[in-house]
Coordinates of C-alpha atoms in Angstrom, one line a residue:
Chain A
X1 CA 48.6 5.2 -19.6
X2 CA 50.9 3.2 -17.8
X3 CA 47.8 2.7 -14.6
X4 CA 45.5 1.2 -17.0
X5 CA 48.3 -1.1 -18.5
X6 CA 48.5 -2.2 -15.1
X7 CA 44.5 -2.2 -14.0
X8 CA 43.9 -3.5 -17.0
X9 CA 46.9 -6.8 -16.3
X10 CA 45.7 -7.0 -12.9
X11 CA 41.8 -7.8 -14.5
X12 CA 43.1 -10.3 -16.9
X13 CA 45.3 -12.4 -13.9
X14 CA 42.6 -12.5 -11.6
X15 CA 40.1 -13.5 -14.6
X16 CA 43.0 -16.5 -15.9
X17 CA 42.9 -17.8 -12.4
X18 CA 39.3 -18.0 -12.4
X19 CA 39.4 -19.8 -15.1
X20 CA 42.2 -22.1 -13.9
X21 CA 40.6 -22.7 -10.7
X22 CA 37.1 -24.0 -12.2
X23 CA 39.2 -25.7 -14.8
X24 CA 40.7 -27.8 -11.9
X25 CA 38.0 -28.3 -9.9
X26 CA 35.8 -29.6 -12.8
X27 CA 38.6 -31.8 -13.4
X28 CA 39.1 -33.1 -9.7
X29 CA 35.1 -33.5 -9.0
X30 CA 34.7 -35.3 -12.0
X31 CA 31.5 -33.4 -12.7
X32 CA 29.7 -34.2 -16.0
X33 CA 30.1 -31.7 -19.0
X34 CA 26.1 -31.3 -19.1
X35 CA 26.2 -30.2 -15.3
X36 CA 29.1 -27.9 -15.7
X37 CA 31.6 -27.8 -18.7
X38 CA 34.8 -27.1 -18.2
X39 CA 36.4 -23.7 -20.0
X40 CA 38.0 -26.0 -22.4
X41 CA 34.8 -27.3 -23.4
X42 CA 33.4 -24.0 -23.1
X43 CA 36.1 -22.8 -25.8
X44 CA 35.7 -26.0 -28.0
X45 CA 32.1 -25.4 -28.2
X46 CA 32.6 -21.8 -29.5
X47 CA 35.2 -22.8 -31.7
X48 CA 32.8 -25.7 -33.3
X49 CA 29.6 -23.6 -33.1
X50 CA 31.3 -19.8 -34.1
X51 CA 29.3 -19.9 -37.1
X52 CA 25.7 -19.9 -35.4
X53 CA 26.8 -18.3 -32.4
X54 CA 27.6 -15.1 -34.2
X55 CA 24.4 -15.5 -36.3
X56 CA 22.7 -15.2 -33.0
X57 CA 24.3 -12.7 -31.7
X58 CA 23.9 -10.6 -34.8
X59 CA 20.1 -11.3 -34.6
X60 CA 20.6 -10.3 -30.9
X61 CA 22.4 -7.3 -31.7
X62 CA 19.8 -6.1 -34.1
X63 CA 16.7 -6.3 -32.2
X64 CA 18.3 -5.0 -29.0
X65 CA 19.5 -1.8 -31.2
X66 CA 16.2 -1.6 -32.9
X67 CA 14.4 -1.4 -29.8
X68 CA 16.8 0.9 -28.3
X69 CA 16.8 3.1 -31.1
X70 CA 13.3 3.3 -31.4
X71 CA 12.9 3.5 -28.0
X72 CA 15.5 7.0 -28.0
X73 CA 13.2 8.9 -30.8
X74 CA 9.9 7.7 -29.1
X75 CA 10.8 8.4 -25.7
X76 CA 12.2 11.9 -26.7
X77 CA 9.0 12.7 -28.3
X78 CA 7.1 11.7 -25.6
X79 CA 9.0 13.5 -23.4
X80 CA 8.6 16.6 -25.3
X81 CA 4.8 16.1 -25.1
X82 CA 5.4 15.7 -21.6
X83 CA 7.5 19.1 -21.1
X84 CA 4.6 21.0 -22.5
X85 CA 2.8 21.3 -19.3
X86 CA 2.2 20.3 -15.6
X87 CA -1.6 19.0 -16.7
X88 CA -0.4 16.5 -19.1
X89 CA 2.2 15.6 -17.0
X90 CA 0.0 14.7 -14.4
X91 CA -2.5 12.7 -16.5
X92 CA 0.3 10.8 -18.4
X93 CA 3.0 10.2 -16.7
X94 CA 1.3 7.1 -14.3
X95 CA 1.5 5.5 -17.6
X96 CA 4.9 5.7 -17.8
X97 CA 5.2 3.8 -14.6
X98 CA 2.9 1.7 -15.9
X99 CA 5.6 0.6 -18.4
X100 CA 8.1 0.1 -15.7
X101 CA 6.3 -2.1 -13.6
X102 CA 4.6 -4.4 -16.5
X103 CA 6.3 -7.6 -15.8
X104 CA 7.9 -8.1 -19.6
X105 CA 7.9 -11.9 -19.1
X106 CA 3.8 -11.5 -19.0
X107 CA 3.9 -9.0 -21.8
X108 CA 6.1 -10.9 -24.3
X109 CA 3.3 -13.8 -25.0
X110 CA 0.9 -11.3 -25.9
X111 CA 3.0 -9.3 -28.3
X112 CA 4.3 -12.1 -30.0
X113 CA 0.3 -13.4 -30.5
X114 CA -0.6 -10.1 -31.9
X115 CA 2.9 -9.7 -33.8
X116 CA 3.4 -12.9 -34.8
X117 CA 6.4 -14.0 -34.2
X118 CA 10.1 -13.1 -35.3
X119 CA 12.4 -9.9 -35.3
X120 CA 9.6 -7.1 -35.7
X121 CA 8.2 -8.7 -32.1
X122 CA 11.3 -9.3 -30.4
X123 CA 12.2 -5.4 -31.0
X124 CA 8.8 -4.5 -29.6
X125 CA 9.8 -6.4 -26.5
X126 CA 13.1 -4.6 -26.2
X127 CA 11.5 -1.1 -27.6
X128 CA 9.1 -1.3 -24.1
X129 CA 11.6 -2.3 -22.0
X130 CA 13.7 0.7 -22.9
X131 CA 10.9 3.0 -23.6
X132 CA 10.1 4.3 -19.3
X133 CA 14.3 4.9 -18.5
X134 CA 14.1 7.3 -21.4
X135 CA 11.1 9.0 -21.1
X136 CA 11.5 10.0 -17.2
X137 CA 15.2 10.8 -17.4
X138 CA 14.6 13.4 -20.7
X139 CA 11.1 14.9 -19.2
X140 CA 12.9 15.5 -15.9
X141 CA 16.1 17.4 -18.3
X142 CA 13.6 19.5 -20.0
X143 CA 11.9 20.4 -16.9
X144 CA 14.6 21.4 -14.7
X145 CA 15.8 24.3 -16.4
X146 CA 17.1 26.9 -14.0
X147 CA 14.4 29.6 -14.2
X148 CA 16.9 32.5 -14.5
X149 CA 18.1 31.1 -17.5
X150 CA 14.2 31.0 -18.9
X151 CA 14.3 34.6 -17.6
X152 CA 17.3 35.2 -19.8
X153 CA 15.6 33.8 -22.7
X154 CA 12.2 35.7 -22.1
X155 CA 14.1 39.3 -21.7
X156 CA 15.3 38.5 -25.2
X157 CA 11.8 38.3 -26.6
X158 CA 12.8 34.3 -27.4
X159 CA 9.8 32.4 -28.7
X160 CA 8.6 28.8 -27.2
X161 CA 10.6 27.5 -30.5
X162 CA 13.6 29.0 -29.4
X163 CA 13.2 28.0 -25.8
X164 CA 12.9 24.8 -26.6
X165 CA 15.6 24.3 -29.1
X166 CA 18.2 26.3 -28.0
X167 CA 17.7 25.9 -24.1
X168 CA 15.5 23.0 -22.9
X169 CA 16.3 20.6 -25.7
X170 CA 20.9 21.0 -25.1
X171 CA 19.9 21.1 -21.2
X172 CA 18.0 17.5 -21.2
X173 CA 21.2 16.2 -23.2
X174 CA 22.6 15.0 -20.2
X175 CA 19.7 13.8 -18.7
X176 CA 18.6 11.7 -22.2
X177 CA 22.0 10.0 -21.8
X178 CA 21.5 8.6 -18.1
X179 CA 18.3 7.4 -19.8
X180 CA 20.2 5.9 -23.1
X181 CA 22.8 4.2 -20.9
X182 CA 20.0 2.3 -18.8
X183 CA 17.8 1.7 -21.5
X184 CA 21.5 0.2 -23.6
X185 CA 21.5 -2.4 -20.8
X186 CA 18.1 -3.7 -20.7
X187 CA 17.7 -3.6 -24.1
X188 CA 20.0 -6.9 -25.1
X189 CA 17.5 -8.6 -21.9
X190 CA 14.5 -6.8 -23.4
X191 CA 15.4 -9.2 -26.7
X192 CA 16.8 -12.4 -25.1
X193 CA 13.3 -12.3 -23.3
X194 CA 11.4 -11.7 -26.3
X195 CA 13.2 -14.3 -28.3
X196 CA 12.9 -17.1 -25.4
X197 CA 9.0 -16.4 -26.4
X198 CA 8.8 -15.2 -30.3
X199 CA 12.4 -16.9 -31.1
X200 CA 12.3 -18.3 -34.9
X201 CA 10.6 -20.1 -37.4
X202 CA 13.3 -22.1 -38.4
X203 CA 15.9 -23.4 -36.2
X204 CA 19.8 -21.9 -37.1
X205 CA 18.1 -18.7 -37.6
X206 CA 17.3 -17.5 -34.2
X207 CA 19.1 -14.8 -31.7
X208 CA 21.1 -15.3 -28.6
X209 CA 17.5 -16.6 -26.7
X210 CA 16.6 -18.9 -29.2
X211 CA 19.9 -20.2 -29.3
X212 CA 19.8 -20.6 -25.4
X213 CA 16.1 -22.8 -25.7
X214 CA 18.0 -25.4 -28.2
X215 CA 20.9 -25.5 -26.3
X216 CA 19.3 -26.2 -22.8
X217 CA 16.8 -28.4 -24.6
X218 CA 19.4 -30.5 -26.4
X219 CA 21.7 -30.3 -22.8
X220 CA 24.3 -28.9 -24.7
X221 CA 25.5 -27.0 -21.6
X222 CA 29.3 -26.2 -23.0
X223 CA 27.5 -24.4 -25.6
X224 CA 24.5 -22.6 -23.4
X225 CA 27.3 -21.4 -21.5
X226 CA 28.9 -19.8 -24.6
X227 CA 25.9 -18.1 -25.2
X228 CA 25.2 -16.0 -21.9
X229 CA 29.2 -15.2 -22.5
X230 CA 27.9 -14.1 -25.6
X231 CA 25.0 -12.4 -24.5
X232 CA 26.8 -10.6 -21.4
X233 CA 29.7 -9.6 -24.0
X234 CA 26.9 -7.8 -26.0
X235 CA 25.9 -5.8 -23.3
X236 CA 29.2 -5.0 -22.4
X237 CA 29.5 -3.3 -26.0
X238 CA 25.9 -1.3 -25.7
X239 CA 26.8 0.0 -22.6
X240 CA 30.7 1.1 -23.6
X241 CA 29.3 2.6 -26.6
X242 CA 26.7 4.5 -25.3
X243 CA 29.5 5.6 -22.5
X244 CA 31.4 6.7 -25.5
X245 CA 28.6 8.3 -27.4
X246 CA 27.8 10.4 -24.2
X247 CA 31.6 11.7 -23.7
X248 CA 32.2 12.3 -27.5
X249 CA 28.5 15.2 -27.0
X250 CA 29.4 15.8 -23.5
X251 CA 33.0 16.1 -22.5
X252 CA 33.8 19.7 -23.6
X253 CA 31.5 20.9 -21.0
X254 CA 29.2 18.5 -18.7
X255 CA 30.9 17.0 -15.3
X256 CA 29.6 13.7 -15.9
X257 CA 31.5 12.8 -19.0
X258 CA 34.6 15.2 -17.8
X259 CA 35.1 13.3 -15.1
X260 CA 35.3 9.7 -17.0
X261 CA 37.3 11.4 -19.6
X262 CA 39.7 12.5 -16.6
X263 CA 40.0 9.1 -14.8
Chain B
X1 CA 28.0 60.0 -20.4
X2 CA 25.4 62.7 -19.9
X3 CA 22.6 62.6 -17.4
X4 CA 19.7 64.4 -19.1
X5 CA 16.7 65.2 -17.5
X6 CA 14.4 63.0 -19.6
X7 CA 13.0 60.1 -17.5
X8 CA 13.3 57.1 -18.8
X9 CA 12.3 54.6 -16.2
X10 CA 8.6 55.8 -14.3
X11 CA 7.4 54.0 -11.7
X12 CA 4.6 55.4 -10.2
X13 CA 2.8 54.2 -7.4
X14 CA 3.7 51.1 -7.5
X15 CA 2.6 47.9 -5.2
X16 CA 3.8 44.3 -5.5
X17 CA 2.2 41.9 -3.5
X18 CA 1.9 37.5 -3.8
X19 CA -1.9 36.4 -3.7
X20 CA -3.1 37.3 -0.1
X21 CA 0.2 37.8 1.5
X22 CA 1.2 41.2 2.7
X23 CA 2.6 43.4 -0.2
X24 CA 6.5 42.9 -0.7
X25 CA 6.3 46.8 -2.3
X26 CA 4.0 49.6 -1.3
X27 CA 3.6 52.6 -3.7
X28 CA 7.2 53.0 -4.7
X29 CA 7.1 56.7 -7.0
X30 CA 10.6 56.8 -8.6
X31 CA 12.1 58.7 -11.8
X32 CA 15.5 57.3 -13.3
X33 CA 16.6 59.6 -15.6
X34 CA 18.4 58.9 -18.8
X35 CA 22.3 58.1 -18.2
X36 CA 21.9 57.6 -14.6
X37 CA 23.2 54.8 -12.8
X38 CA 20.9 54.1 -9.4
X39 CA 21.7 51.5 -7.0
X40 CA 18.8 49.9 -5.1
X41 CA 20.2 48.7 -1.6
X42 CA 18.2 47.6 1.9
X43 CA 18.1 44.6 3.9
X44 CA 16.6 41.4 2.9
X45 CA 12.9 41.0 2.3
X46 CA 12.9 44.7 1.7
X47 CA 11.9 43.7 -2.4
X48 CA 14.7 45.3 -4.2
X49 CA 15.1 42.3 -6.5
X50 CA 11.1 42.3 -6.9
X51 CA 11.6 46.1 -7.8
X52 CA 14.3 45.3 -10.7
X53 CA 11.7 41.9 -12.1
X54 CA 8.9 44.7 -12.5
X55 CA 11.2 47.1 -14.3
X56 CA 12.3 44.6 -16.2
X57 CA 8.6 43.1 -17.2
X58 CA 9.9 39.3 -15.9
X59 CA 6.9 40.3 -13.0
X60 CA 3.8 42.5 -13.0
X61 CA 2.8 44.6 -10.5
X62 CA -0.4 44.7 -9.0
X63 CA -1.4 47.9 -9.4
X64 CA 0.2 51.8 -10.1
X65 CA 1.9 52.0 -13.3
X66 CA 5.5 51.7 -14.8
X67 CA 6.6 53.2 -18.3
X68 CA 10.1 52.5 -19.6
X69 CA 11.0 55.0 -22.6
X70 CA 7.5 55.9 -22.2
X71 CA 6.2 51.8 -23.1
X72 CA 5.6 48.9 -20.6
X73 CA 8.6 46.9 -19.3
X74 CA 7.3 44.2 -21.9
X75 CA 7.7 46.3 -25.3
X76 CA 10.2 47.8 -23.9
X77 CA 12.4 44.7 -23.9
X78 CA 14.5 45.1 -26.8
X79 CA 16.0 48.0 -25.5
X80 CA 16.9 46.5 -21.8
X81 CA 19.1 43.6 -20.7
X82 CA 19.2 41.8 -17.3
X83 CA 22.0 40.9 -15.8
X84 CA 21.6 38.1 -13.1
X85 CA 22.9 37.8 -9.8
X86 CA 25.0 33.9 -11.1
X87 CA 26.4 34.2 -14.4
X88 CA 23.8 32.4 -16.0
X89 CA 25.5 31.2 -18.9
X90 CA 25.1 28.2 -21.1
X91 CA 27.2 25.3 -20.5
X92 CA 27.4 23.6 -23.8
X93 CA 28.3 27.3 -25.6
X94 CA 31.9 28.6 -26.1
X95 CA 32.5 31.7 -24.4
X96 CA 31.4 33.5 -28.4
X97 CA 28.3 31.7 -28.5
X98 CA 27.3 32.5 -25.2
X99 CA 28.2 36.2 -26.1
X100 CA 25.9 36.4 -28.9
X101 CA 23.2 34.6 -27.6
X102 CA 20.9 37.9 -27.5
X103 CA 22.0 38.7 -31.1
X104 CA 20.9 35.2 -32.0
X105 CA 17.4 35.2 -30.5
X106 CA 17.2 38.7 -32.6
X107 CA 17.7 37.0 -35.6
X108 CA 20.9 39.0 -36.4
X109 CA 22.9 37.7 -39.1
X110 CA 26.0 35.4 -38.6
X111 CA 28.6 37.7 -39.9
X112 CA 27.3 40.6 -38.2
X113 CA 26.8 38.6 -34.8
X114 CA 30.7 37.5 -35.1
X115 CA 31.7 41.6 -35.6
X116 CA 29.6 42.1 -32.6
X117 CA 30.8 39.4 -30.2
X118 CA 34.7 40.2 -31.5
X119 CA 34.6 43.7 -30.2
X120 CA 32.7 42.9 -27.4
X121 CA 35.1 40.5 -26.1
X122 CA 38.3 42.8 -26.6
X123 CA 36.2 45.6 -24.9
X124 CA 35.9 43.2 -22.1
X125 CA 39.5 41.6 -22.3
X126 CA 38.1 38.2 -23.0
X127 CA 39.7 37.6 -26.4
X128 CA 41.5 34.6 -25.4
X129 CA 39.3 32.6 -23.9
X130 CA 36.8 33.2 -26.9
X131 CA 36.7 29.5 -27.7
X132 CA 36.5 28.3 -24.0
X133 CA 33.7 26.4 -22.0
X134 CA 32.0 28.1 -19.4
X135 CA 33.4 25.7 -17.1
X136 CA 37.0 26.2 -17.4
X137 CA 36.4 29.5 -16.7
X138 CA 36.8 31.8 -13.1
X139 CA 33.7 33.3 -11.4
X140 CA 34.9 36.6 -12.5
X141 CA 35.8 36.0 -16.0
X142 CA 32.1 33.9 -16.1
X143 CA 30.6 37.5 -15.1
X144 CA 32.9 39.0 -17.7
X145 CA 31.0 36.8 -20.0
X146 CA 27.6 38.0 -18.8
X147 CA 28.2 41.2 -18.7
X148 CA 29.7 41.2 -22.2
X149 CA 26.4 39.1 -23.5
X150 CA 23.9 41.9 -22.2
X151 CA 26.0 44.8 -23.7
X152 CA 26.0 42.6 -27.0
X153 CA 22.2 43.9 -27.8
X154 CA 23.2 47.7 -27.1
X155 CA 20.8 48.2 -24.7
X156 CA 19.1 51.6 -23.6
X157 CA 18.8 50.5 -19.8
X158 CA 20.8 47.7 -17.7
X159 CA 19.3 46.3 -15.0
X160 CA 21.7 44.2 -12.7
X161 CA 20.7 41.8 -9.4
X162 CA 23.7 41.9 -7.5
X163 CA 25.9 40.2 -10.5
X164 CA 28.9 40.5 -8.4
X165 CA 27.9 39.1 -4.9
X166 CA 29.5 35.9 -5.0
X167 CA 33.1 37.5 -6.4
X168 CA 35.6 38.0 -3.9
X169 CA 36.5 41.8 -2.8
X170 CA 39.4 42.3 -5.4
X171 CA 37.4 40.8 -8.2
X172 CA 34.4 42.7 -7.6
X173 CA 36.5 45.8 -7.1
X174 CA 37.9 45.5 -10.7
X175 CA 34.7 44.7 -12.9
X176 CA 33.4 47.6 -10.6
X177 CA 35.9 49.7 -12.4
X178 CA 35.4 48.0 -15.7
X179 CA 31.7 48.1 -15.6
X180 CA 32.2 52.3 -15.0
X181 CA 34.9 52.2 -17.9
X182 CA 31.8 50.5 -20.0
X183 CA 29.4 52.9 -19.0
X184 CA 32.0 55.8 -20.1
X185 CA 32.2 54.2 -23.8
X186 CA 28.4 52.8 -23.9
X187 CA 25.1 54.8 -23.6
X188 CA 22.9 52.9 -21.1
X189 CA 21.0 53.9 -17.9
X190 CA 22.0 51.4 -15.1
X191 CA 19.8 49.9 -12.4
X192 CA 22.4 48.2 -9.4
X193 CA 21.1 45.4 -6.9
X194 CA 23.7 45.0 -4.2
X195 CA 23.7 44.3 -0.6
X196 CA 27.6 46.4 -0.6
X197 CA 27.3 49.9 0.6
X198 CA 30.8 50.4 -1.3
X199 CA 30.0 49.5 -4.5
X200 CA 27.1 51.3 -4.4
X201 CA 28.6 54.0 -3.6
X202 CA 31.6 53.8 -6.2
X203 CA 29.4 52.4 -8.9
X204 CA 25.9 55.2 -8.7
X205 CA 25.3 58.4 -9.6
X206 CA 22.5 57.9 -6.9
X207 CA 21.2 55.2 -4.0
X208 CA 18.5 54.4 -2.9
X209 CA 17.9 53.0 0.6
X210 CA 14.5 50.8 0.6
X211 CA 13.1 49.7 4.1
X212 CA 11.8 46.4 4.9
X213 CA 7.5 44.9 5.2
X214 CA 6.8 46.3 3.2
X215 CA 8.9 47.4 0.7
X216 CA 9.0 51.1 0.3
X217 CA 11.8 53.7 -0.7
X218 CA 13.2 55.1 2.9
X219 CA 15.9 57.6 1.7
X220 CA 17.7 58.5 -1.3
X221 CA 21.5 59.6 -1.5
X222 CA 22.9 61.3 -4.5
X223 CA 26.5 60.4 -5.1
X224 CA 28.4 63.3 -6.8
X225 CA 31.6 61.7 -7.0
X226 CA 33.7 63.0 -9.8
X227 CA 34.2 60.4 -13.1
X228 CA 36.1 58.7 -14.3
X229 CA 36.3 56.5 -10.8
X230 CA 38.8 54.6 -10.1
X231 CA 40.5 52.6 -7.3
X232 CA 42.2 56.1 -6.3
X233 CA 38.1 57.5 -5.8
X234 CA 38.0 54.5 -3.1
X235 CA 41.0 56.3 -1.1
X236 CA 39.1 60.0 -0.8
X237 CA 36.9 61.4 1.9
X238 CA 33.9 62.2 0.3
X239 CA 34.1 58.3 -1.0
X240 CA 34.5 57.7 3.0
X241 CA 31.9 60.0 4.0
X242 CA 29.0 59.1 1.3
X243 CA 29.8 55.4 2.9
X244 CA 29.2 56.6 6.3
X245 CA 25.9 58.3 5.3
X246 CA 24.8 55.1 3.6
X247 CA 25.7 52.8 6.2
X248 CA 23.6 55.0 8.5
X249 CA 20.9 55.6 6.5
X250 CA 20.9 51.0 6.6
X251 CA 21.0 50.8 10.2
X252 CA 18.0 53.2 10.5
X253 CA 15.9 51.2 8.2
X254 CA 17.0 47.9 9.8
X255 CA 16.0 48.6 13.2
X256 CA 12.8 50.0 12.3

């Protein structure tokens, strides 16, 4: 307990004399606030906006764990499809990659024209981008089953059903979480993106992306810069929570969570 | 335990081979007769492991004919478990789950599945660890484990690939005892993979030496070794001898 205290102090110092040192050098350089605010007018700004700025992010926060959800039941039902057989591995899965290579800057336009835009299209953009980290990670758990332990299951006259539920399925759990905490990252960018494009009808209503537009477009740069802390904040959470998810399942007996539950 | 005379595992010119390949086993004729316990033992490549899949219905052979209680290997399943060379167990099940995993896939109800897996696990000496992860077990308490989960269906015939070949010597030595103390209170014909002359010797009531390419049944030893076994059985001469009679019969298949 006492090491964290201390790792934990030591993050803190070094982050207060970050702070301190672009404080001062703001100061000294005399650079305008549009160029580069200073912290104190990065803290004023979220102090004057906090109203908005946690509207955004709660938009943000929404879409991003909309698509991410969706993204976990599709993925794990495509997967399963996937996990039936070599064959429609083979003619499938280059779709897959497909989906990971589709440039989701190019895409977004296009879902927000046949969306229309607002939330429903933003979470389509952030479902997509954390659709192909899912369904690769879980098809390669369901797969890789040690074939003993399918022997096992066959010298017990276990059915397909059984296979799959009580032997491929708890196997790939590991495998689906690699995939979850990915996908928990690129989800808040997946909405972000999608808002920059779809973003809101009308104004005080958008997420974090939306937000971002206004601010750069008005040159309110103290507040822009409150809204990628914001925004990286919000990943921060996704991924700890996910990290948490995965021990809570895990840590009684897979290495991966054991080992961050024993660092 | 009894050996009667009635077979229960017939293989009868038997051959085993991969596509085009040359056959891994060529007309293997053996009889296992009900309560025996026969080790299979030979160098590698010599298809003792293929021999125990066919028994066991996991592989077909590719032609000749083998009957266990007078069925194929594949109806014959209920009646036979498989132990495997690693413990096979799974991860995310306590050490009772993983017990009554073969109950479970038979559809046996929950209280009588917990009877079951209680004895079991006393019979085996794993009481205390009942609620334990796999992984927080020893190599020889995970075997333990897997022994206990194939005895858990009652079988008629156990078939085991070398299930104690990674253990260290004292280990193995004692779950050789224990599995002999099993076979005293349990009714089950035993079918022994090993590359260990020793336990072969301690564990059978016969061996039998297979040569290598291909495959084929070179010699066969009977053990008459007195039972109950134990580490005393280890000390005597016969013990010594029947290893010396083994070994040699090895080293004549192995430089052939």
């Amino acid at each position: 307990m006492k090491k964290y205290v201390v790792t934990l102090l030591n993050a803190l110092g070094v982050f207060a004399a970050l702070l301190l040192l672009w404080q001062i050098l703001v100061l000294l350089l005399h650079l305008p606030a549009y160029m580069l605010p200073a912290p104190l007018g990065v803290g004023r700004a979220v102090v004057a906006r906090f109203p908005s700025l946690v509207a955004s992010l709660a938009i943000t926060a929404q879409e991003a764990a909309g698509g991410l959800a969706g993204s976990i039941v599709a993925g794990l039902l495509i997967a399963l499809l996937f996990a039936q057989s070599r064959w429609i591995r083979r003619m499938l899965y280059p779709y897959t990659i497909l989906l990971q290579t589709v440039p989701i800057v190019a895409v977004a336009p296009l879902i927000l024209m046949w969306v229309g835009p607002g939330t429903l299209s933003v979470t389509l953009v952030a479902f997509i981008i954390c659709l192909a980290p899912i369904i690769a990670n879980t098809t390669q758990g369901l797969i890789s089953v040690e074939p003993n332990l399918i022997h096992l299951f066959l010298m017990h006259n276990a059915s397909r059903v059984q296979i799959l539920t009580r032997l491929r399925l708890p196997h790939a759990v590991p495998a689906l979480f690699v995939g979850i905490r990915i996908a928990a990252g690129i989800s808040v960018i997946g909405a972000i993106t999608g808002e920059l494009f779809a973003g809101s009808s009308k104004v005080g209503e958008g997420g974090l992306g939306y937000s971002i537009l206004y601010a750069s477009a008005q040159m309110e740069t103290d507040y822009l810069f409150a809204l990628v802390v914001a925004a990286t904040v919000l990943g921060f959470v996704f991924f700890f929570l996910v990290m948490f998810l995965e021990w809570y399942f895990l840590h009684n007996w897979h290495e991966s969570a054991r080992t961050m539950s024993e660092e | 335990m009894v050996i009667s005379g009635v077979p229960q595992v017939v293989l009868s010119n038997v051959s085993k081979r991969y596509g085009s390949s040359p056959p891994v086993l060529q007309q293997i004729d053996l009889s296992i007769a009900k309560g025996e316990f026969v080790s299979l033992i030979g160098p590698s490549g010599c298809g003792k492991s293929t021999l125990l899949k066919l028994i066991s219905g996991l592989s077909s052979a590719s032609s000749g004919s083998i009957l266990v209680d007078g069925m194929t290997p594949v109806n014959a399943r209920e009646t036979i478990s498989f132990i495997f060379q690693d413990a096979t167990l799974l991860p995310w099940r306590t050490v009772t789950n993983n017990v009554g995993l073969g109950l479970e896939l038979e559809h046996v109800s929950r209280e009588i599945r917990k009877q079951k897996v209680e004895s079991l696990l006393q019979l085996v000496g794993l009481t205390h660890v009942a609620h334990s992860y796999p992984r927080q077990l020893s190599g020889g308490m995970k075997m333990r484990v897997s022994v206990a989960r194939a005895l858990a269906i009652k079988p008629r015939l156990l078939l085991m690939d070398e299930p104690f070949g990674a253990l260290d010597e004292m280990t193995r030595d004692r779950l050789n005892e224990e599995l002999l103390r099993l076979r005293e209170e349990q009714n089950w014909t035993a079918v022994f993979v090993t590359h260990s002359v020793a336990e072969a010797v301690f564990l059978s009531t016969r061996i039998v030496v297979l040569a290598p390419s291909p495959g084929r049944i070179a010699q066969q030893i009977a053990v008459d070794l007195p039972f109950p076994r134990t580490s005393v059985t280890r000390e005597s001469p016969e013990f010594e001898s029947l290893v010396t009679s083994v070994s040699r019969a090895l080293r004549g298949v192995q430089s052939a």
